[in-house]
Amino acid sequence: MINPLSFACQVAEGVPGCSALYLATSDLLIPNQRWQNTFGTMSRLRDLQRLEIDVEELRNNILEQDKTDGEIMKPLDNESVRVLVITSIPDLPHMFFVFLRDETEAYQLARMRRDFIANVSHELRTPLAVVRGYVETLRDHRFQTPEYLNEFLPIIQENTERMNNLVIDLLDLTRLESASAIKLIPRSLESEILEAVSATQIHAEEKNIKLSMPHIDRVTVMADSTSFQRVLINLIENAIKYTHADGLVEVFTHLDIDVRDDQQTVTIHIRDNGQGIPTDEQERIFERFYRVRKAATGVRGSGLGLAIVKHALHLMGSEIHLESTPEKGSDFYFTLKTVKP
Ligand code: ADP
């Protein structure tokens, strides 16, 4: 006949995750290996009390509610959001299983969702308030004169544009979240870059910025054209936006051989001599809605551009890199494998 205690111990050991067997009568907690790894030597019931878990109370609750296999949950800490689950064992009223369930990931996802919605609402609120204010003013016939209309309509249009851009960025991010949105096909690197440069040229001219291409390799890369254009345009637009008038923005490439697999690669640089990015903020600028406070004053943007760049490149099997010196300029670059045309 199997010794029930050793049987229960074996079960505790076999349960995936962090679990322990609690014996009410002997006031003992028998931990499995993962429990010991998490709590160290802390495996006795009184140690569990140190975690401010009133096991007795939890046990009584189960008994009072006449539950045989119910669970009572108690969050353990806020940092890593772990939940302690106590489960009674049918036919063994003096034994309980104690599980530790890690819910950190679910918690972080929920927090990211909350932050995301708060950020979107915040970004929409300002332009919406402006449009609403001006439309209300214009309903008053005293303001329905050509002078006022000339003054107000461009402001309404600009703010509508801002909301529209935000919605486009959000839709892009959502589209990129499904990997099937990307279709990699052979593309000429030169034509992709030329297309992006001609789309952004007008903004460079407005600030008298020289937008040049000192060297572009004539190679073929596997890319999704829509996403590739988005990456290039976002990076060039940023270089123009965050560079002073009369500055310089360069798009250039260089070839390399990846020694690990003898594969030819091409690195695409978008370099400017603008205001640069403070070292401690260089990681953060790729987060959604993050904008360098000092740089963003007076410059329009949603803070989503680089998050889109990072995501799109990831789907294309690449990643974005940055070298930047405040007051000197920034160099954003990424590498793609080349293929035969
Ligand atoms: P935004 O819509 O604000 O331009 P991005 O995600 O494209 O959003 O960029 C995030 C932040 O990174 C910008 O607000 C800006 O502070 C900084 N940044 C991006 N590109 C450059 C650059 N080329 N030079 C300096 N700062 C930059």
GROMACS .gro file of C-alpha atoms and ligand atoms in nm:
model
  368
    1MET     CA    1   0.000   0.000   0.000
    2ILE     CA    2   0.135   0.341  -0.097
    3ASN     CA    3   0.217   0.574   0.184
    4PRO     CA    4  -0.028   0.864   0.125
    5LEU     CA    5   0.229   1.121   0.233
    6SER     CA    6   0.499   1.006  -0.003
    7PHE     CA    7   0.237   0.974  -0.276
    8ALA     CA    8   0.126   1.333  -0.216
    9CYS     CA    9   0.490   1.446  -0.217
   10GLN     CA   10   0.544   1.280  -0.551
   11VAL     CA   11   0.234   1.451  -0.686
   12ALA     CA   12   0.358   1.789  -0.558
   13GLU     CA   13   0.689   1.728  -0.733
   14GLY     CA   14   0.512   1.628  -1.051
   15VAL     CA   15   0.296   1.940  -1.066
   16PRO     CA   16   0.449   2.184  -1.314
   17GLY     CA   17   0.521   2.521  -1.159
   18CYS     CA   18   0.580   2.627  -0.807
   19SER     CA   19   0.377   2.420  -0.566
   20ALA     CA   20   0.385   2.278  -0.217
   21LEU     CA   21   0.183   2.039  -0.011
   22TYR     CA   22   0.051   2.174   0.313
   23LEU     CA   23  -0.037   1.934   0.592
   24ALA     CA   24  -0.280   2.102   0.829
   25THR     CA   25  -0.229   1.854   1.108
   26SER     CA   26   0.146   1.852   1.117
   27ASP     CA   27   0.176   2.219   1.038
   28LEU     CA   28   0.420   2.134   0.764
   29LEU     CA   29   0.472   2.256   0.415
   30ILE     CA   30   0.641   2.017   0.175
   31PRO     CA   31   0.775   2.213  -0.118
   32ASN     CA   32   0.855   2.088  -0.462
   33GLN     CA   33   1.188   2.183  -0.621
   34ARG     CA   34   1.054   2.492  -0.796
   35TRP     CA   35   0.904   2.620  -0.473
   36GLN     CA   36   1.242   2.582  -0.307
   37ASN     CA   37   1.408   2.758  -0.598
   38THR     CA   38   1.169   3.051  -0.558
   39PHE     CA   39   1.163   3.079  -0.182
   40GLY     CA   40   1.502   2.932  -0.100
   41THR     CA   41   1.500   2.747   0.227
   42MET     CA   42   1.171   2.904   0.320
   43SER     CA   43   0.949   2.602   0.316
   44ARG     CA   44   0.796   2.571   0.661
   45LEU     CA   45   0.445   2.691   0.725
   46ARG     CA   46   0.561   2.960   0.964
   47ASP     CA   47   0.785   3.090   0.686
   48LEU     CA   48   0.483   3.117   0.468
   49GLN     CA   49   0.322   3.328   0.740
   50ARG     CA   50   0.617   3.565   0.696
   51LEU     CA   51   0.482   3.633   0.350
   52GLU     CA   52   0.176   3.765   0.534
   53ILE     CA   53  -0.041   3.485   0.414
   54ASP     CA   54  -0.277   3.361   0.675
   55VAL     CA   55  -0.286   3.000   0.566
   56GLU     CA   56  -0.509   2.906   0.858
   57GLU     CA   57  -0.765   3.160   0.756
   58LEU     CA   58  -0.754   3.049   0.396
   59ARG     CA   59  -0.794   2.689   0.503
   60ASN     CA   60  -1.088   2.773   0.729
   61ASN     CA   61  -1.250   2.968   0.450
   62ILE     CA   62  -1.239   2.663   0.230
   63LEU     CA   63  -1.382   2.445   0.504
   64GLU     CA   64  -1.654   2.695   0.596
   65GLN     CA   65  -1.767   2.719   0.240
   66ASP     CA   66  -1.773   2.342   0.240
   67LYS     CA   67  -1.554   2.337  -0.066
   68THR     CA   68  -1.358   2.030  -0.150
   69ASP     CA   69  -1.169   2.155  -0.450
   70GLY     CA   70  -1.212   2.529  -0.439
   71GLU     CA   71  -0.931   2.774  -0.466
   72ILE     CA   72  -0.865   3.092  -0.279
   73MET     CA   73  -0.633   3.340  -0.432
   74LYS     CA   74  -0.418   3.598  -0.269
   75PRO     CA   75  -0.179   3.825  -0.461
   76LEU     CA   76   0.170   3.783  -0.320
   77ASP     CA   77   0.349   4.097  -0.428
   78ASN     CA   78   0.306   4.379  -0.675
   79GLU     CA   79   0.645   4.366  -0.843
   80SER     CA   80   0.613   4.033  -1.012
   81VAL     CA   81   0.240   3.974  -0.953
   82ARG     CA   82   0.227   3.626  -0.815
   83VAL     CA   83  -0.092   3.471  -0.694
   84LEU     CA   84  -0.107   3.206  -0.427
   85VAL     CA   85  -0.376   2.945  -0.483
   86ILE     CA   86  -0.480   2.707  -0.205
   87THR     CA   87  -0.664   2.400  -0.321
   88SER     CA   88  -0.814   2.140  -0.094
   89ILE     CA   89  -0.783   1.772  -0.179
   90PRO     CA   90  -1.104   1.565  -0.190
   91ASP     CA   91  -1.100   1.284   0.069
   92LEU     CA   92  -0.785   1.419   0.235
   93PRO     CA   93  -0.928   1.698   0.453
   94HIS     CA   94  -0.603   1.752   0.637
   95MET     CA   95  -0.405   1.826   0.325
   96PHE     CA   96  -0.401   2.120   0.091
   97PHE     CA   97  -0.208   2.201  -0.217
   98VAL     CA   98  -0.052   2.543  -0.236
   99PHE     CA   99   0.032   2.673  -0.582
  100LEU     CA  100   0.211   2.984  -0.679
  101ARG     CA  101   0.090   3.120  -1.010
  102ASP     CA  102   0.296   3.380  -1.191
  103GLU     CA  103   0.066   3.636  -1.351
  104THR     CA  104   0.329   3.900  -1.421
  105GLU     CA  105   0.295   3.875  -1.797
  106ALA     CA  106  -0.085   3.902  -1.797
  107TYR     CA  107  -0.062   4.194  -1.557
  108GLN     CA  108   0.198   4.374  -1.770
  109LEU     CA  109  -0.012   4.323  -2.083
  110ALA     CA  110  -0.317   4.467  -1.909
  111ARG     CA  111  -0.112   4.766  -1.792
  112MET     CA  112   0.028   4.822  -2.142
  113ARG     CA  113  -0.325   4.821  -2.280
  114ARG     CA  114  -0.441   5.072  -2.020
  115ASP     CA  115  -0.141   5.299  -2.087
  116PHE     CA  116  -0.195   5.272  -2.461
  117ILE     CA  117  -0.560   5.376  -2.441
  118ALA     CA  118  -0.471   5.661  -2.203
  119ASN     CA  119  -0.201   5.781  -2.445
  120VAL     CA  120  -0.427   5.766  -2.750
  121SER     CA  121  -0.702   5.956  -2.567
  122HIS     CA  122  -0.451   6.214  -2.451
  123GLU     CA  123  -0.313   6.263  -2.803
  124LEU     CA  124  -0.662   6.303  -2.951
  125ARG     CA  125  -0.796   6.534  -2.684
  126THR     CA  126  -0.592   6.845  -2.772
  127PRO     CA  127  -0.665   6.864  -3.148
  128LEU     CA  128  -1.024   6.766  -3.085
  129ALA     CA  129  -1.068   7.047  -2.833
  130VAL     CA  130  -0.918   7.294  -3.081
  131VAL     CA  131  -1.146   7.186  -3.368
  132ARG     CA  132  -1.448   7.189  -3.143
  133GLY     CA  133  -1.365   7.535  -3.006
  134TYR     CA  134  -1.324   7.691  -3.349
  135VAL     CA  135  -1.634   7.524  -3.495
  136GLU     CA  136  -1.838   7.653  -3.202
  137THR     CA  137  -1.699   8.002  -3.255
  138LEU     CA  138  -1.783   7.988  -3.624
  139ARG     CA  139  -2.145   7.906  -3.548
  140ASP     CA  140  -2.176   8.259  -3.414
  141HIS     CA  141  -2.263   8.465  -3.725
  142ARG     CA  142  -2.044   8.756  -3.607
  143PHE     CA  143  -1.742   8.538  -3.687
  144GLN     CA  144  -1.868   8.429  -4.027
  145THR     CA  145  -1.660   8.687  -4.212
  146PRO     CA  146  -1.394   8.607  -4.476
  147GLU     CA  147  -1.120   8.735  -4.237
  148TYR     CA  148  -1.217   8.503  -3.953
  149LEU     CA  149  -1.275   8.212  -4.190
  150ASN     CA  150  -0.925   8.262  -4.336
  151GLU     CA  151  -0.781   8.261  -3.990
  152PHE     CA  152  -0.977   7.971  -3.838
  153LEU     CA  153  -1.012   7.722  -4.124
  154PRO     CA  154  -0.636   7.648  -4.158
  155ILE     CA  155  -0.620   7.581  -3.783
  156ILE     CA  156  -0.915   7.342  -3.807
  157GLN     CA  157  -0.756   7.174  -4.106
  158GLU     CA  158  -0.417   7.138  -3.936
  159ASN     CA  159  -0.569   6.979  -3.628
  160THR     CA  160  -0.790   6.748  -3.832
  161GLU     CA  161  -0.474   6.648  -4.018
  162ARG     CA  162  -0.302   6.576  -3.686
  163MET     CA  163  -0.585   6.345  -3.577
  164ASN     CA  164  -0.586   6.179  -3.917
  165ASN     CA  165  -0.210   6.113  -3.895
  166LEU     CA  166  -0.250   5.963  -3.550
  167VAL     CA  167  -0.522   5.730  -3.676
  168ILE     CA  168  -0.303   5.629  -3.974
  169ASP     CA  169  -0.013   5.553  -3.738
  170LEU     CA  170  -0.238   5.351  -3.510
  171LEU     CA  171  -0.378   5.151  -3.801
  172ASP     CA  172  -0.023   5.089  -3.926
  173LEU     CA  173   0.083   4.959  -3.587
  174THR     CA  174  -0.220   4.731  -3.572
  175ARG     CA  175  -0.152   4.607  -3.926
  176LEU     CA  176   0.208   4.530  -3.836
  177GLU     CA  177   0.098   4.329  -3.537
  178SER     CA  178  -0.019   4.053  -3.767
  179ALA     CA  179   0.285   3.903  -3.937
  180SER     CA  180   0.077   3.807  -4.240
  181ALA     CA  181   0.050   4.178  -4.322
  182ILE     CA  182   0.405   4.163  -4.452
  183LYS     CA  183   0.488   4.015  -4.788
  184LEU     CA  184   0.858   3.998  -4.861
  185ILE     CA  185   0.946   4.014  -5.228
  186PRO     CA  186   1.270   4.109  -5.410
  187ARG     CA  187   1.295   4.489  -5.439
  188SER     CA  188   1.556   4.718  -5.586
  189LEU     CA  189   1.713   4.904  -5.295
  190GLU     CA  190   1.794   5.204  -5.511
  191SER     CA  191   1.435   5.253  -5.634
  192GLU     CA  192   1.297   5.215  -5.281
  193ILE     CA  193   1.533   5.481  -5.150
  194LEU     CA  194   1.470   5.715  -5.445
  195GLU     CA  195   1.095   5.686  -5.391
  196ALA     CA  196   1.124   5.772  -5.021
  197VAL     CA  197   1.364   6.059  -5.085
  198SER     CA  198   1.139   6.216  -5.348
  199ALA     CA  199   0.839   6.185  -5.112
  200THR     CA  200   1.022   6.377  -4.841
  201GLN     CA  201   1.217   6.623  -5.057
  202ILE     CA  202   0.952   6.892  -5.025
  203HIS     CA  203   0.985   6.902  -4.645
  204ALA     CA  204   1.363   6.929  -4.672
  205GLU     CA  205   1.325   7.220  -4.913
  206GLU     CA  206   1.085   7.398  -4.677
  207LYS     CA  207   1.368   7.409  -4.419
  208ASN     CA  208   1.642   7.457  -4.675
  209ILE     CA  209   1.792   7.125  -4.565
  210LYS     CA  210   2.020   6.946  -4.812
  211LEU     CA  211   1.883   6.593  -4.858
  212SER     CA  212   2.153   6.395  -5.038
  213MET     CA  213   2.243   6.035  -5.131
  214PRO     CA  214   2.626   6.015  -5.138
  215HIS     CA  215   2.633   5.642  -5.215
  216ILE     CA  216   2.357   5.390  -5.282
  217ASP     CA  217   2.444   5.029  -5.366
  218ARG     CA  218   2.258   4.879  -5.660
  219VAL     CA  219   2.144   4.561  -5.492
  220THR     CA  220   1.821   4.370  -5.444
  221VAL     CA  221   1.675   4.310  -5.100
  222MET     CA  222   1.378   4.113  -4.973
  223ALA     CA  223   1.127   4.369  -4.851
  224ASP     CA  224   0.763   4.451  -4.815
  225SER     CA  225   0.741   4.769  -5.018
  226THR     CA  226   0.470   4.943  -4.810
  227SER     CA  227   0.653   4.876  -4.484
  228PHE     CA  228   0.992   4.957  -4.631
  229GLN     CA  229   0.864   5.293  -4.754
  230ARG     CA  230   0.716   5.359  -4.411
  231VAL     CA  231   1.052   5.285  -4.246
  232LEU     CA  232   1.253   5.504  -4.484
  233ILE     CA  233   1.004   5.791  -4.490
  234ASN     CA  234   0.965   5.793  -4.110
  235LEU     CA  235   1.343   5.803  -4.060
  236ILE     CA  236   1.403   6.070  -4.326
  237GLU     CA  237   1.108   6.281  -4.203
  238ASN     CA  238   1.245   6.264  -3.849
  239ALA     CA  239   1.594   6.359  -3.965
  240ILE     CA  240   1.441   6.665  -4.135
  241LYS     CA  241   1.210   6.748  -3.842
  242TYR     CA  242   1.483   6.736  -3.577
  243THR     CA  243   1.752   6.915  -3.777
  244HIS     CA  244   1.786   7.293  -3.783
  245ALA     CA  245   1.725   7.492  -4.101
  246ASP     CA  246   2.013   7.477  -4.354
  247GLY     CA  247   2.122   7.141  -4.207
  248LEU     CA  248   2.222   6.821  -4.384
  249VAL     CA  249   2.046   6.483  -4.412
  250GLU     CA  250   2.222   6.197  -4.588
  251VAL     CA  251   2.091   5.861  -4.698
  252PHE     CA  252   2.366   5.616  -4.790
  253THR     CA  253   2.440   5.245  -4.791
  254HIS     CA  254   2.736   5.011  -4.767
  255LEU     CA  255   2.783   4.643  -4.842
  256ASP     CA  256   2.926   4.382  -4.610
  257ILE     CA  257   2.970   4.008  -4.585
  258ASP     CA  258   2.829   3.829  -4.282
  259VAL     CA  259   3.118   3.596  -4.193
  260ARG     CA  260   2.886   3.350  -4.019
  261ASP     CA  261   2.713   3.240  -4.338
  262ASP     CA  262   2.903   3.421  -4.615
  263GLN     CA  263   2.586   3.616  -4.683
  264GLN     CA  264   2.610   3.961  -4.841
  265THR     CA  265   2.431   4.233  -4.645
  266VAL     CA  266   2.358   4.597  -4.706
  267THR     CA  267   2.335   4.858  -4.432
  268ILE     CA  268   2.116   5.162  -4.490
  269HIS     CA  269   2.201   5.480  -4.298
  270ILE     CA  270   1.988   5.790  -4.246
  271ARG     CA  271   2.221   6.044  -4.093
  272ASP     CA  272   2.159   6.404  -3.994
  273ASN     CA  273   2.359   6.684  -3.835
  274GLY     CA  274   2.066   6.793  -3.619
  275GLN     CA  275   2.004   6.820  -3.250
  276GLY     CA  276   2.085   6.459  -3.159
  277ILE     CA  277   1.928   6.257  -2.879
  278PRO     CA  278   2.037   6.255  -2.512
  279THR     CA  279   2.216   5.926  -2.432
  280ASP     CA  280   1.975   5.827  -2.153
  281GLU     CA  281   1.676   5.862  -2.386
  282GLN     CA  282   1.816   5.674  -2.685
  283GLU     CA  283   1.661   5.341  -2.584
  284ARG     CA  284   1.324   5.492  -2.498
  285ILE     CA  285   1.254   5.675  -2.825
  286PHE     CA  286   1.148   5.343  -2.984
  287GLU     CA  287   0.866   5.303  -2.732
  288ARG     CA  288   0.516   5.396  -2.838
  289PHE     CA  289   0.433   5.761  -2.770
  290TYR     CA  290   0.776   5.841  -2.632
  291ARG     CA  291   0.905   6.183  -2.737
  292VAL     CA  292   1.224   6.351  -2.621
  293ARG     CA  293   1.076   6.636  -2.420
  294LYS     CA  294   1.330   6.900  -2.516
  295ALA     CA  295   1.334   6.805  -2.884
  296ALA     CA  296   0.961   6.773  -2.930
  297THR     CA  297   0.873   7.127  -2.827
  298GLY     CA  298   0.711   7.293  -3.123
  299VAL     CA  299   0.765   6.990  -3.352
  300ARG     CA  300   0.454   6.799  -3.450
  301GLY     CA  301   0.446   6.422  -3.407
  302SER     CA  302   0.260   6.140  -3.241
  303GLY     CA  303   0.560   5.958  -3.094
  304LEU     CA  304   0.458   5.647  -3.288
  305GLY     CA  305   0.691   5.679  -3.589
  306LEU     CA  306   0.991   5.495  -3.446
  307ALA     CA  307   0.773   5.225  -3.286
  308ILE     CA  308   0.640   5.157  -3.638
  309VAL     CA  309   0.997   5.155  -3.778
  310LYS     CA  310   1.113   4.907  -3.513
  311HIS     CA  311   0.814   4.679  -3.566
  312ALA     CA  312   0.829   4.683  -3.947
  313LEU     CA  313   1.203   4.609  -3.951
  314HIS     CA  314   1.153   4.326  -3.705
  315LEU     CA  315   0.903   4.167  -3.945
  316MET     CA  316   1.157   4.211  -4.224
  317GLY     CA  317   1.415   4.025  -4.014
  318SER     CA  318   1.616   4.332  -3.924
  319GLU     CA  319   1.655   4.576  -3.637
  320ILE     CA  320   1.707   4.946  -3.600
  321HIS     CA  321   2.030   5.089  -3.454
  322LEU     CA  322   2.114   5.437  -3.347
  323GLU     CA  323   2.427   5.640  -3.288
  324SER     CA  324   2.361   5.991  -3.173
  325THR     CA  325   2.547   6.279  -3.012
  326PRO     CA  326   2.348   6.568  -2.867
  327GLU     CA  327   2.398   6.891  -3.065
  328LYS     CA  328   2.593   6.700  -3.334
  329GLY     CA  329   2.341   6.471  -3.498
  330SER     CA  330   2.202   6.119  -3.529
  331ASP     CA  331   2.264   5.816  -3.747
  332PHE     CA  332   1.979   5.563  -3.766
  333TYR     CA  333   2.077   5.244  -3.953
  334PHE     CA  334   1.966   4.888  -4.024
  335THR     CA  335   2.095   4.592  -4.220
  336LEU     CA  336   1.919   4.371  -4.477
  337LYS     CA  337   2.034   4.060  -4.658
  338THR     CA  338   2.082   4.101  -5.030
  339VAL     CA  339   1.945   3.854  -5.282
  340LYS     CA  340   2.016   3.789  -5.649
  341PRO     CA  341   1.794   4.010  -5.866
  342ADP     P1  342   0.754   6.176  -3.338
  342ADP     O1  343   0.618   6.165  -3.396
  342ADP     O2  344   0.757   6.251  -3.209
  342ADP     O3  345   0.857   6.224  -3.434
  342ADP     P2  346   0.898   5.924  -3.334
  342ADP     O4  347   0.859   5.794  -3.272
  342ADP     O5  348   0.923   5.926  -3.480
  342ADP     O6  349   0.786   6.026  -3.293
  342ADP     O7  350   1.027   5.974  -3.258
  342ADP     C1  351   1.031   5.972  -3.117
  342ADP     C2  352   1.121   6.084  -3.066
  342ADP     O8  353   1.256   6.056  -3.099
  342ADP     C3  354   1.092   6.220  -3.128
  342ADP     O9  355   0.989   6.287  -3.059
  342ADP     C4  356   1.226   6.288  -3.113
  342ADP    O10  357   1.235   6.343  -2.984
  342ADP     C5  358   1.327   6.177  -3.122
  342ADP     N1  359   1.389   6.167  -3.257
  342ADP     C6  360   1.354   6.083  -3.357
  342ADP     N2  361   1.435   6.099  -3.464
  342ADP     C7  362   1.524   6.195  -3.432
  342ADP     C8  363   1.635   6.257  -3.499
  342ADP     N3  364   1.670   6.222  -3.623
  342ADP     N4  365   1.705   6.352  -3.432
  342ADP     C9  366   1.671   6.385  -3.305
  342ADP     N5  367   1.568   6.332  -3.236
  342ADP    C10  368   1.496   6.238  -3.298
   0.00000   0.00000   0.00000
